[in-house]
mmCIF file of C-alpha atoms and ligand atoms in Angstrom:
data_model
loop_
_atom_site.group_PDB
_atom_site.id
_atom_site.type_symbol
_atom_site.label_atom_id
_atom_site.label_comp_id
_atom_site.label_asym_id
_atom_site.label_seq_id
_atom_site.Cartn_x
_atom_site.Cartn_y
_atom_site.Cartn_z
ATOM 1 C CA MET Z 34 -20.754 1.637 16.927
ATOM 2 C CA GLU Z 35 -18.631 0.983 19.884
ATOM 3 C CA ILE Z 36 -15.073 2.113 19.834
ATOM 4 C CA VAL Z 37 -12.643 -0.254 21.623
ATOM 5 C CA SER Z 38 -9.998 1.435 23.695
ATOM 6 C CA LEU Z 39 -6.746 -0.240 24.434
ATOM 7 C CA SER Z 40 -4.656 0.768 27.406
ATOM 8 C CA LYS Z 41 -1.392 0.512 25.506
ATOM 9 C CA SER Z 42 -0.139 1.324 22.044
ATOM 10 C CA VAL Z 43 1.563 -1.307 19.942
ATOM 11 C CA PRO Z 44 4.986 0.090 20.479
ATOM 12 C CA GLU Z 45 4.494 0.273 24.250
ATOM 13 C CA MET Z 46 3.547 -3.380 24.258
ATOM 14 C CA ALA Z 47 6.621 -4.284 22.160
ATOM 15 C CA ILE Z 48 8.863 -2.564 24.588
ATOM 16 C CA ASN Z 49 7.422 -4.298 27.495
ATOM 17 C CA GLY Z 50 8.578 -7.496 25.880
ATOM 18 C CA ASP Z 51 7.186 -10.930 25.767
ATOM 19 C CA GLU Z 52 3.852 -10.687 27.413
ATOM 20 C CA PRO Z 53 1.209 -12.444 25.319
ATOM 21 C CA PRO Z 54 -0.549 -10.225 22.686
ATOM 22 C CA PRO Z 55 -3.864 -8.896 24.022
ATOM 23 C CA PRO Z 56 -6.964 -10.857 22.413
ATOM 24 C CA PRO Z 57 -7.850 -8.027 19.957
ATOM 25 C CA TYR Z 58 -4.702 -8.588 18.154
ATOM 26 C CA VAL Z 59 -5.034 -12.511 17.729
ATOM 27 C CA PHE Z 60 -5.735 -13.390 14.235
ATOM 28 C CA ASN Z 61 -8.492 -15.978 13.678
ATOM 29 C CA LYS Z 62 -6.960 -19.229 12.366
ATOM 30 C CA GLN Z 63 -10.261 -20.034 10.669
ATOM 31 C CA SER Z 64 -10.009 -17.006 8.481
ATOM 32 C CA ILE Z 65 -11.004 -17.733 4.828
ATOM 33 C CA PHE Z 66 -7.560 -16.415 3.916
ATOM 34 C CA GLY Z 67 -5.678 -19.173 5.626
ATOM 35 C CA SER Z 68 -3.698 -19.258 8.809
ATOM 36 C CA ILE Z 69 -0.506 -17.450 9.376
ATOM 37 C CA ASP Z 70 2.615 -19.001 7.938
ATOM 38 C CA VAL Z 71 5.581 -16.739 8.703
ATOM 39 C CA SER Z 72 7.827 -18.050 6.073
ATOM 40 C CA PRO Z 73 6.248 -19.419 2.954
ATOM 41 C CA PRO Z 74 8.318 -19.629 -0.269
ATOM 42 C CA TYR Z 75 9.381 -16.585 -2.253
ATOM 43 C CA GLY Z 76 6.729 -15.796 -4.877
ATOM 44 C CA PRO Z 77 6.718 -15.297 -8.714
ATOM 45 C CA PHE Z 78 7.065 -11.472 -8.588
ATOM 46 C CA PRO Z 79 9.061 -10.287 -11.643
ATOM 47 C CA VAL Z 80 11.494 -7.428 -11.608
ATOM 48 C CA ILE Z 81 10.689 -4.743 -14.188
ATOM 49 C CA ASP Z 82 13.161 -2.259 -15.406
ATOM 50 C CA ILE Z 83 11.295 0.890 -16.210
ATOM 51 C CA SER Z 84 14.193 2.811 -17.420
ATOM 52 C CA LEU Z 85 13.617 0.825 -20.633
ATOM 53 C CA PHE Z 86 10.389 2.598 -21.170
ATOM 54 C CA SER Z 87 12.106 5.870 -21.970
ATOM 55 C CA PRO Z 88 14.616 6.545 -24.866
ATOM 56 C CA PRO Z 89 17.058 5.477 -26.083
ATOM 57 C CA SER Z 90 15.702 1.980 -25.549
ATOM 58 C CA SER Z 91 15.242 -0.231 -28.675
ATOM 59 C CA SER Z 92 11.774 -0.996 -29.649
ATOM 60 C CA ALA Z 93 12.395 -4.700 -29.072
ATOM 61 C CA ASP Z 94 13.488 -3.950 -25.394
ATOM 62 C CA VAL Z 95 10.480 -1.793 -24.878
ATOM 63 C CA HIS Z 96 8.198 -4.505 -26.314
ATOM 64 C CA ASN Z 97 9.730 -7.291 -24.163
ATOM 65 C CA GLU Z 98 9.452 -5.258 -20.940
ATOM 66 C CA LEU Z 99 5.812 -4.330 -21.667
ATOM 67 C CA GLU Z 100 5.087 -7.900 -22.211
ATOM 68 C CA LYS Z 101 6.747 -8.841 -18.900
ATOM 69 C CA LEU Z 102 4.629 -6.058 -17.221
ATOM 70 C CA ARG Z 103 1.334 -7.129 -18.684
ATOM 71 C CA SER Z 104 1.920 -10.666 -17.597
ATOM 72 C CA ALA Z 105 2.831 -9.546 -14.157
ATOM 73 C CA LEU Z 106 -0.346 -7.455 -14.018
ATOM 74 C CA ILE Z 107 -2.658 -10.301 -15.081
ATOM 75 C CA SER Z 108 -1.149 -12.354 -12.249
ATOM 76 C CA PRO Z 109 0.122 -11.966 -9.497
ATOM 77 C CA GLY Z 110 -0.587 -8.206 -9.668
ATOM 78 C CA CYS Z 111 2.566 -7.634 -7.735
ATOM 79 C CA PHE Z 112 5.992 -6.891 -9.026
ATOM 80 C CA GLN Z 113 9.280 -5.024 -8.230
ATOM 81 C CA VAL Z 114 10.678 -1.985 -10.146
ATOM 82 C CA ILE Z 115 14.184 -1.064 -10.846
ATOM 83 C CA GLY Z 116 15.573 1.568 -13.212
ATOM 84 C CA HIS Z 117 13.346 4.170 -11.388
ATOM 85 C CA GLY Z 118 16.262 6.725 -11.055
ATOM 86 C CA ILE Z 119 15.805 7.254 -7.274
ATOM 87 C CA SER Z 120 19.284 6.982 -5.772
ATOM 88 C CA SER Z 121 20.167 4.185 -3.161
ATOM 89 C CA SER Z 122 21.328 6.815 -0.768
ATOM 90 C CA PHE Z 123 18.146 8.719 -0.877
ATOM 91 C CA LEU Z 124 16.053 5.518 -0.375
ATOM 92 C CA ASP Z 125 18.209 4.867 2.727
ATOM 93 C CA LYS Z 126 17.422 8.429 3.947
ATOM 94 C CA VAL Z 127 13.633 7.914 3.596
ATOM 95 C CA ARG Z 128 13.924 4.736 5.619
ATOM 96 C CA GLU Z 129 16.159 6.292 8.265
ATOM 97 C CA LEU Z 130 14.132 9.440 8.827
ATOM 98 C CA GLY Z 131 10.986 7.292 9.008
ATOM 99 C CA LYS Z 132 12.490 5.159 11.555
ATOM 100 C CA GLN Z 133 13.678 8.017 13.590
ATOM 101 C CA PHE Z 134 10.246 9.539 13.629
ATOM 102 C CA PHE Z 135 8.828 6.297 14.941
ATOM 103 C CA GLU Z 136 11.595 6.052 17.573
ATOM 104 C CA LEU Z 137 10.511 9.442 19.154
ATOM 105 C CA PRO Z 138 8.766 9.359 22.523
ATOM 106 C CA MET Z 139 5.026 8.905 22.242
ATOM 107 C CA GLU Z 140 4.304 12.414 23.489
ATOM 108 C CA GLU Z 141 6.285 13.895 20.646
ATOM 109 C CA LYS Z 142 4.554 11.656 18.006
ATOM 110 C CA LYS Z 143 1.200 12.534 19.549
ATOM 111 C CA LYS Z 144 1.676 16.029 18.335
ATOM 112 C CA TYR Z 145 0.748 14.490 14.857
ATOM 113 C CA ALA Z 146 -1.976 12.300 16.194
ATOM 114 C CA ARG Z 147 -4.627 11.224 13.751
ATOM 115 C CA PRO Z 148 -8.145 12.351 14.886
ATOM 116 C CA THR Z 149 -10.680 9.466 15.319
ATOM 117 C CA ASN Z 150 -12.374 8.772 11.999
ATOM 118 C CA GLN Z 151 -9.910 10.573 9.884
ATOM 119 C CA VAL Z 152 -7.174 8.987 7.877
ATOM 120 C CA GLU Z 153 -4.388 11.498 8.081
ATOM 121 C CA GLY Z 154 -1.941 11.674 10.994
ATOM 122 C CA TYR Z 155 0.014 9.414 13.338
ATOM 123 C CA GLY Z 156 -1.732 6.490 14.970
ATOM 124 C CA SER Z 157 -2.630 2.901 15.001
ATOM 125 C CA ASN Z 158 -5.671 1.128 13.694
ATOM 126 C CA MET Z 159 -8.832 2.850 12.756
ATOM 127 C CA ILE Z 160 -11.242 0.880 14.843
ATOM 128 C CA VAL Z 161 -14.475 0.476 13.015
ATOM 129 C CA SER Z 162 -16.063 -2.445 14.803
ATOM 130 C CA GLU Z 163 -15.940 -4.249 18.130
ATOM 131 C CA ASN Z 164 -14.921 -7.586 16.552
ATOM 132 C CA GLN Z 165 -12.215 -6.232 14.379
ATOM 133 C CA VAL Z 166 -8.962 -7.937 14.729
ATOM 134 C CA LEU Z 167 -6.166 -5.325 15.199
ATOM 135 C CA ASP Z 168 -2.998 -4.983 13.239
ATOM 136 C CA TRP Z 169 0.398 -4.961 15.058
ATOM 137 C CA SER Z 170 1.465 -1.616 13.520
ATOM 138 C CA ASP Z 171 1.400 2.169 13.783
ATOM 139 C CA ARG Z 172 1.279 4.424 10.938
ATOM 140 C CA LEU Z 173 1.911 7.998 9.843
ATOM 141 C CA SER Z 174 -0.377 8.847 6.893
ATOM 142 C CA LEU Z 175 -0.013 12.094 4.992
ATOM 143 C CA SER Z 176 -1.633 13.610 1.940
ATOM 144 C CA VAL Z 177 1.104 14.550 -0.511
ATOM 145 C CA PHE Z 178 -0.822 15.432 -3.633
ATOM 146 C CA PRO Z 179 -2.290 17.651 -4.956
ATOM 147 C CA GLU Z 180 0.122 19.874 -3.093
ATOM 148 C CA ASP Z 181 -2.676 22.311 -1.929
ATOM 149 C CA THR Z 182 -4.271 19.368 0.030
ATOM 150 C CA ARG Z 183 -1.257 18.945 2.238
ATOM 151 C CA ASN Z 184 -1.866 19.358 5.883
ATOM 152 C CA LEU Z 185 1.477 20.327 7.139
ATOM 153 C CA HIS Z 186 0.480 20.253 10.835
ATOM 154 C CA TYR Z 187 0.586 16.485 10.564
ATOM 155 C CA TRP Z 188 3.988 16.646 8.829
ATOM 156 C CA PRO Z 189 6.713 15.873 11.517
ATOM 157 C CA GLN Z 190 9.172 18.708 12.353
ATOM 158 C CA ASN Z 191 11.151 16.174 14.184
ATOM 159 C CA PRO Z 192 13.590 14.726 12.662
ATOM 160 C CA SER Z 193 14.269 18.098 11.246
ATOM 161 C CA ASP Z 194 14.650 17.280 7.613
ATOM 162 C CA PHE Z 195 11.619 14.879 7.522
ATOM 163 C CA ARG Z 196 9.329 17.326 5.599
ATOM 164 C CA GLU Z 197 12.041 18.165 3.052
ATOM 165 C CA MET Z 198 12.664 14.360 2.501
ATOM 166 C CA LEU Z 199 8.998 13.549 2.076
ATOM 167 C CA ASN Z 200 8.502 16.493 -0.331
ATOM 168 C CA GLU Z 201 11.366 15.197 -2.394
ATOM 169 C CA TYR Z 202 10.365 11.540 -2.080
ATOM 170 C CA ALA Z 203 6.768 12.322 -3.136
ATOM 171 C CA LYS Z 204 7.885 14.038 -6.153
ATOM 172 C CA LYS Z 205 10.125 11.243 -7.271
ATOM 173 C CA VAL Z 206 7.502 8.633 -6.613
ATOM 174 C CA LYS Z 207 4.966 10.568 -8.452
ATOM 175 C CA SER Z 208 7.093 10.403 -11.624
ATOM 176 C CA VAL Z 209 7.479 6.628 -11.101
ATOM 177 C CA GLU Z 210 3.794 6.434 -10.833
ATOM 178 C CA GLN Z 211 3.203 8.436 -14.013
ATOM 179 C CA THR Z 212 5.570 6.222 -15.972
ATOM 180 C CA LEU Z 213 3.837 3.095 -14.632
ATOM 181 C CA TYR Z 214 0.253 4.356 -15.423
ATOM 182 C CA LYS Z 215 1.498 5.050 -18.993
ATOM 183 C CA ALA Z 216 3.252 1.795 -19.373
ATOM 184 C CA ILE Z 217 0.308 -0.255 -17.971
ATOM 185 C CA ALA Z 218 -1.777 1.467 -20.729
ATOM 186 C CA LYS Z 219 0.634 0.736 -23.416
ATOM 187 C CA SER Z 220 0.911 -2.823 -22.373
ATOM 188 C CA LEU Z 221 -2.740 -3.158 -23.340
ATOM 189 C CA ASN Z 222 -2.163 -1.302 -26.598
ATOM 190 C CA LEU Z 223 -4.211 1.666 -25.244
ATOM 191 C CA GLU Z 224 -3.420 5.335 -25.529
ATOM 192 C CA GLU Z 225 -0.690 5.993 -22.946
ATOM 193 C CA ASN Z 226 -2.932 8.435 -20.955
ATOM 194 C CA SER Z 227 -6.006 6.282 -20.885
ATOM 195 C CA PHE Z 228 -5.769 5.557 -17.074
ATOM 196 C CA LEU Z 229 -4.262 8.872 -16.175
ATOM 197 C CA LYS Z 230 -7.124 10.647 -17.677
ATOM 198 C CA MET Z 231 -9.579 8.609 -15.852
ATOM 199 C CA VAL Z 232 -7.970 9.152 -12.388
ATOM 200 C CA GLY Z 233 -7.748 12.851 -12.941
ATOM 201 C CA GLU Z 234 -5.247 15.594 -12.713
ATOM 202 C CA ARG Z 235 -5.974 16.154 -9.002
ATOM 203 C CA ALA Z 236 -5.842 12.478 -8.126
ATOM 204 C CA PRO Z 237 -5.131 12.149 -4.435
ATOM 205 C CA VAL Z 238 -1.805 10.638 -3.407
ATOM 206 C CA ARG Z 239 -1.032 9.616 0.212
ATOM 207 C CA ALA Z 240 2.223 8.531 1.821
ATOM 208 C CA ARG Z 241 1.847 6.029 4.652
ATOM 209 C CA PHE Z 242 4.829 5.205 6.817
ATOM 210 C CA ASN Z 243 4.129 1.826 8.351
ATOM 211 C CA PHE Z 244 5.885 0.826 11.513
ATOM 212 C CA TYR Z 245 5.741 -2.865 12.653
ATOM 213 C CA PRO Z 246 7.257 -3.257 16.226
ATOM 214 C CA ARG Z 247 8.645 -6.625 17.172
ATOM 215 C CA CYS Z 248 6.059 -9.062 18.266
ATOM 216 C CA SER Z 249 6.700 -12.155 20.566
ATOM 217 C CA ARG Z 250 4.046 -14.237 18.769
ATOM 218 C CA PRO Z 251 4.309 -13.900 14.933
ATOM 219 C CA ASP Z 252 2.319 -17.141 14.725
ATOM 220 C CA LEU Z 253 -0.786 -15.303 16.311
ATOM 221 C CA VAL Z 254 -0.537 -11.736 15.239
ATOM 222 C CA LEU Z 255 -0.343 -10.008 11.798
ATOM 223 C CA GLY Z 256 1.238 -6.687 11.128
ATOM 224 C CA VAL Z 257 -1.504 -5.948 8.674
ATOM 225 C CA LYS Z 258 -4.338 -8.236 7.984
ATOM 226 C CA PRO Z 259 -4.999 -9.571 4.403
ATOM 227 C CA HIS Z 260 -6.245 -6.703 2.237
ATOM 228 C CA SER Z 261 -6.119 -5.561 -1.320
ATOM 229 C CA ASP Z 262 -5.200 -1.944 -1.858
ATOM 230 C CA THR Z 263 -8.018 0.429 -2.877
ATOM 231 C CA GLY Z 264 -6.479 2.840 -5.274
ATOM 232 C CA GLY Z 265 -4.829 2.591 -8.673
ATOM 233 C CA ILE Z 266 -1.252 1.643 -7.956
ATOM 234 C CA THR Z 267 0.685 1.402 -4.641
ATOM 235 C CA ILE Z 268 4.446 1.998 -4.661
ATOM 236 C CA LEU Z 269 6.070 0.455 -1.660
ATOM 237 C CA LEU Z 270 9.612 0.971 -0.331
ATOM 238 C CA GLN Z 271 10.320 -2.000 1.904
ATOM 239 C CA ASP Z 272 12.567 -2.226 4.989
ATOM 240 C CA LYS Z 273 16.138 -3.148 3.792
ATOM 241 C CA ASP Z 274 16.754 -5.869 6.396
ATOM 242 C CA VAL Z 275 13.461 -7.326 7.578
ATOM 243 C CA GLU Z 276 11.028 -9.194 5.347
ATOM 244 C CA GLY Z 277 7.438 -9.372 6.188
ATOM 245 C CA LEU Z 278 5.272 -8.728 3.097
ATOM 246 C CA GLN Z 279 3.335 -11.588 1.733
ATOM 247 C CA VAL Z 280 1.091 -11.789 -1.330
ATOM 248 C CA ARG Z 281 -1.463 -14.325 -2.182
ATOM 249 C CA VAL Z 282 -1.215 -16.066 -5.606
ATOM 250 C CA ASP Z 283 -3.804 -18.704 -6.645
ATOM 251 C CA GLY Z 284 -4.934 -19.316 -3.074
ATOM 252 C CA ASN Z 285 -1.443 -19.605 -1.613
ATOM 253 C CA TRP Z 286 0.657 -17.017 0.318
ATOM 254 C CA PHE Z 287 4.203 -16.166 -1.008
ATOM 255 C CA LYS Z 288 7.002 -13.916 0.370
ATOM 256 C CA VAL Z 289 8.021 -10.764 -1.332
ATOM 257 C CA ALA Z 290 11.837 -10.731 -1.499
ATOM 258 C CA ILE Z 291 13.852 -7.774 -0.274
ATOM 259 C CA ILE Z 292 15.688 -6.172 -3.311
ATOM 260 C CA PRO Z 293 17.203 -3.137 -1.438
ATOM 261 C CA ASP Z 294 16.781 -0.454 -4.283
ATOM 262 C CA ALA Z 295 13.695 -1.762 -5.855
ATOM 263 C CA LEU Z 296 10.279 -0.499 -5.262
ATOM 264 C CA VAL Z 297 7.387 -3.032 -4.760
ATOM 265 C CA ILE Z 298 4.367 -2.399 -6.954
ATOM 266 C CA ASN Z 299 0.807 -3.713 -5.853
ATOM 267 C CA LEU Z 300 -2.003 -3.129 -8.250
ATOM 268 C CA GLY Z 301 -5.218 -1.666 -6.436
ATOM 269 C CA ASP Z 302 -8.887 -2.342 -6.840
ATOM 270 C CA GLN Z 303 -9.398 0.771 -8.952
ATOM 271 C CA MET Z 304 -7.093 -0.560 -11.548
ATOM 272 C CA GLN Z 305 -8.822 -3.876 -11.622
ATOM 273 C CA ILE Z 306 -12.004 -1.834 -12.265
ATOM 274 C CA MET Z 307 -10.466 0.243 -14.994
ATOM 275 C CA SER Z 308 -8.783 -2.681 -16.806
ATOM 276 C CA ASN Z 309 -12.192 -4.455 -16.770
ATOM 277 C CA GLY Z 310 -10.861 -7.157 -14.519
ATOM 278 C CA ILE Z 311 -7.917 -8.051 -16.858
ATOM 279 C CA PHE Z 312 -5.548 -6.950 -14.261
ATOM 280 C CA LYS Z 313 -5.909 -8.101 -10.483
ATOM 281 C CA SER Z 314 -5.384 -6.386 -7.296
ATOM 282 C CA PRO Z 315 -3.731 -8.972 -5.069
ATOM 283 C CA LEU Z 316 -4.498 -9.828 -1.539
ATOM 284 C CA HIS Z 317 -1.440 -9.196 0.652
ATOM 285 C CA ARG Z 318 -0.635 -9.088 4.372
ATOM 286 C CA VAL Z 319 2.451 -8.481 6.572
ATOM 287 C CA VAL Z 320 3.770 -10.836 9.204
ATOM 288 C CA THR Z 321 5.462 -9.701 12.339
ATOM 289 C CA ASN Z 322 9.076 -10.495 13.456
ATOM 290 C CA PRO Z 323 10.002 -11.507 17.109
ATOM 291 C CA GLU Z 324 13.328 -9.820 17.066
ATOM 292 C CA LYS Z 325 13.281 -6.746 14.960
ATOM 293 C CA LEU Z 326 11.028 -3.921 14.043
ATOM 294 C CA ARG Z 327 10.210 -3.365 10.272
ATOM 295 C CA MET Z 328 9.415 -0.103 8.565
ATOM 296 C CA SER Z 329 7.908 0.398 5.078
ATOM 297 C CA VAL Z 330 6.636 3.361 3.139
ATOM 298 C CA ALA Z 331 3.617 2.952 0.832
ATOM 299 C CA VAL Z 332 2.566 5.658 -1.591
ATOM 300 C CA VAL Z 333 -0.959 5.172 -2.723
ATOM 301 C CA SER Z 334 -2.769 6.914 -5.441
ATOM 302 C CA GLU Z 335 -6.500 6.808 -6.204
ATOM 303 C CA ALA Z 336 -8.788 8.466 -8.616
ATOM 304 C CA GLU Z 337 -10.263 11.974 -7.819
ATOM 305 C CA VAL Z 338 -13.109 11.264 -5.332
ATOM 306 C CA ASP Z 339 -15.888 12.987 -7.525
ATOM 307 C CA LYS Z 340 -14.649 11.320 -10.758
ATOM 308 C CA GLU Z 341 -16.635 8.323 -12.008
ATOM 309 C CA ILE Z 342 -14.222 5.426 -12.931
ATOM 310 C CA GLY Z 343 -15.066 2.445 -14.855
ATOM 311 C CA ALA Z 344 -13.707 0.003 -17.584
ATOM 312 C CA VAL Z 345 -11.802 1.833 -20.302
ATOM 313 C CA ASP Z 346 -13.968 1.547 -23.312
ATOM 314 C CA GLU Z 347 -11.620 -0.368 -25.576
ATOM 315 C CA LEU Z 348 -11.413 -3.069 -22.865
ATOM 316 C CA VAL Z 349 -15.205 -3.869 -23.091
ATOM 317 C CA ASN Z 350 -16.568 -6.091 -25.859
ATOM 318 C CA GLU Z 351 -18.755 -9.140 -26.515
ATOM 319 C CA GLU Z 352 -16.163 -11.624 -25.173
ATOM 320 C CA ARG Z 353 -15.343 -9.556 -22.197
ATOM 321 C CA PRO Z 354 -18.506 -7.735 -20.966
ATOM 322 C CA ARG Z 355 -18.253 -5.010 -18.391
ATOM 323 C CA LEU Z 356 -17.506 -6.604 -15.003
ATOM 324 C CA TYR Z 357 -18.049 -3.709 -12.668
ATOM 325 C CA LYS Z 358 -20.454 -0.801 -12.574
ATOM 326 C CA ASN Z 359 -19.019 2.647 -12.884
ATOM 327 C CA VAL Z 360 -18.353 4.082 -9.481
ATOM 328 C CA LYS Z 361 -17.560 7.260 -7.760
ATOM 329 C CA ASN Z 362 -15.823 7.629 -4.427
ATOM 330 C CA PHE Z 363 -14.732 3.983 -4.284
ATOM 331 C CA GLY Z 364 -13.057 4.671 -0.952
ATOM 332 C CA ALA Z 365 -16.570 4.981 0.668
ATOM 333 C CA VAL Z 366 -17.651 1.673 -0.912
ATOM 334 C CA VAL Z 367 -14.599 0.047 0.583
ATOM 335 C CA TYR Z 368 -15.247 1.522 4.020
ATOM 336 C CA GLU Z 369 -18.850 0.378 3.866
ATOM 337 C CA SER Z 370 -18.021 -3.085 2.653
ATOM 338 C CA TYR Z 371 -15.268 -3.489 5.342
ATOM 339 C CA GLN Z 372 -17.804 -2.968 8.086
ATOM 340 C CA LYS Z 373 -20.100 -5.532 6.580
ATOM 341 C CA GLU Z 374 -17.206 -7.926 6.033
ATOM 342 C CA GLN Z 375 -17.719 -7.795 2.322
ATOM 343 C CA ILE Z 376 -15.211 -7.649 -0.462
ATOM 344 C CA ALA Z 377 -15.689 -4.113 -2.106
ATOM 345 C CA LEU Z 378 -15.277 -5.290 -5.695
ATOM 346 C CA ASP Z 379 -17.974 -7.861 -5.194
ATOM 347 C CA THR Z 380 -20.523 -5.186 -4.190
ATOM 348 C CA ILE Z 381 -20.141 -3.300 -7.593
ATOM 349 C CA THR Z 382 -20.251 -6.188 -10.098
ATOM 350 C CA ALA Z 383 -22.281 -5.162 -13.208
HETATM 351 C C1 OGA W 659 -0.226 -1.075 2.817
HETATM 352 C C2 OGA W 659 0.658 -2.466 2.841
HETATM 353 C C3 OGA W 659 2.760 -3.625 3.206
HETATM 354 C C4 OGA W 659 3.955 -3.412 3.853
HETATM 355 O O1 OGA W 659 0.433 -0.185 3.411
HETATM 356 O O2 OGA W 659 -1.160 -1.090 2.212
HETATM 357 O O3 OGA W 659 0.121 -3.437 2.313
HETATM 358 O O4 OGA W 659 4.980 -4.170 3.547
HETATM 359 N N1 OGA W 659 1.980 -2.335 3.325
HETATM 360 O O5 OGA W 659 4.116 -2.578 4.753
HETATM 361 NI NI1 NI W 660 -1.575 -2.832 1.138
#
C-alpha cells in the first residue's frame, strides 16, 4: 500500500487562498452518489424533544414522541434533538474551545498528532489507498469512554480548559445517548435495555472535532465524502453559523438546517444491524464553504469490539428474516470494505 504524502495540510492551503485544490481533493463527478450540489433543499429531518421521555410527561406525549422517533429512524435515519438539558452557553463553549484549538499554530497542534494507521489524535485524512479522494478537513479524534481508555496525551492542554470541557461534554452527551438507546428500543416495543445490553457496558465512545477550512472550490471538493457512520448512534454538534451537512434521502441530497441548541443524530450501521434493517443508517456528506470555516463535534458510539452484535431476537420473524449475519469487530469489516470500495453492510448479508 502506497501512502500519498502531500506537501501542505488543508489549513495551510486554505490560508494560502485561492489556488486551485490539488487533484487528490477533487471529487469525481461520476460518483454513484451523485455530483456535488452545495445548496439542495432542506430535508425532512424531524425535531424530537427527548425531555418528553422522562417524567412527568403524560403517556400520550410519550407515545406521540416515540412514534415520531420511530418514523424518523425508519427514514431518513437523521433527526435533531432538543430538550437534552445541555445549556446553550455550554454548547457555545464546546464550539469556541474547539475552534481555538484548530486556530493554534501547526507546531502546537502537532504535539497531539495522530500516528499513521491510528485513529486517535490530530490530523487529516487517514490515507488507505492511492486513488482515495481526500476530504477537505482536519480532525481531532479522542477516546472518551470507557474512562480508563482515555489517552490524555492526545487531549489538548491548549486552550487550557479544553480537557475539562471535553470531560464535561462527554458525560452530558453520554446521558443523551443512553436516553436515545432506550427510547429507540421502546419505539419498537422492546425492553428499554435491548440495544444497550448488546453494545455492552464498555462500549467505546469517541469524540471527533471536525474542522473544515474555507475552500475556494466547493463545487469540486467535499469536506467529507459520502459515508454512513459505523457505530450505533452519532450525536453531532453543528457549527452555529455555517451549514454544510447533507443527508441522502431516497436517492437525493438534502441540507440539514442549523438549529443552534439542537444536536443532530445520525443512525449508524450497527443500529441498522441490531434493528434487523428496520432502521437505516443514512449516507451523509459535508460540503465546503468559500468564505468561512466550519467546525462540528461528532460523538460516536459503537459496540464493544469483542462483542457479537446482531438483530435483536424479537425483530426476526418469518415475515422479516434475519438480514445480516452476526458480527464482531464491525470496525474492521468497514475498514476492509472501504479499501475494496464495497459497502460494509453489503458484505455481511445473511
Ligand atoms: C462525521 C460526520 C458531519 C459534520 O464526523 O462522521 O459525518 O457535519 N460529520 O461534520
Ligand atoms: Ni458521519
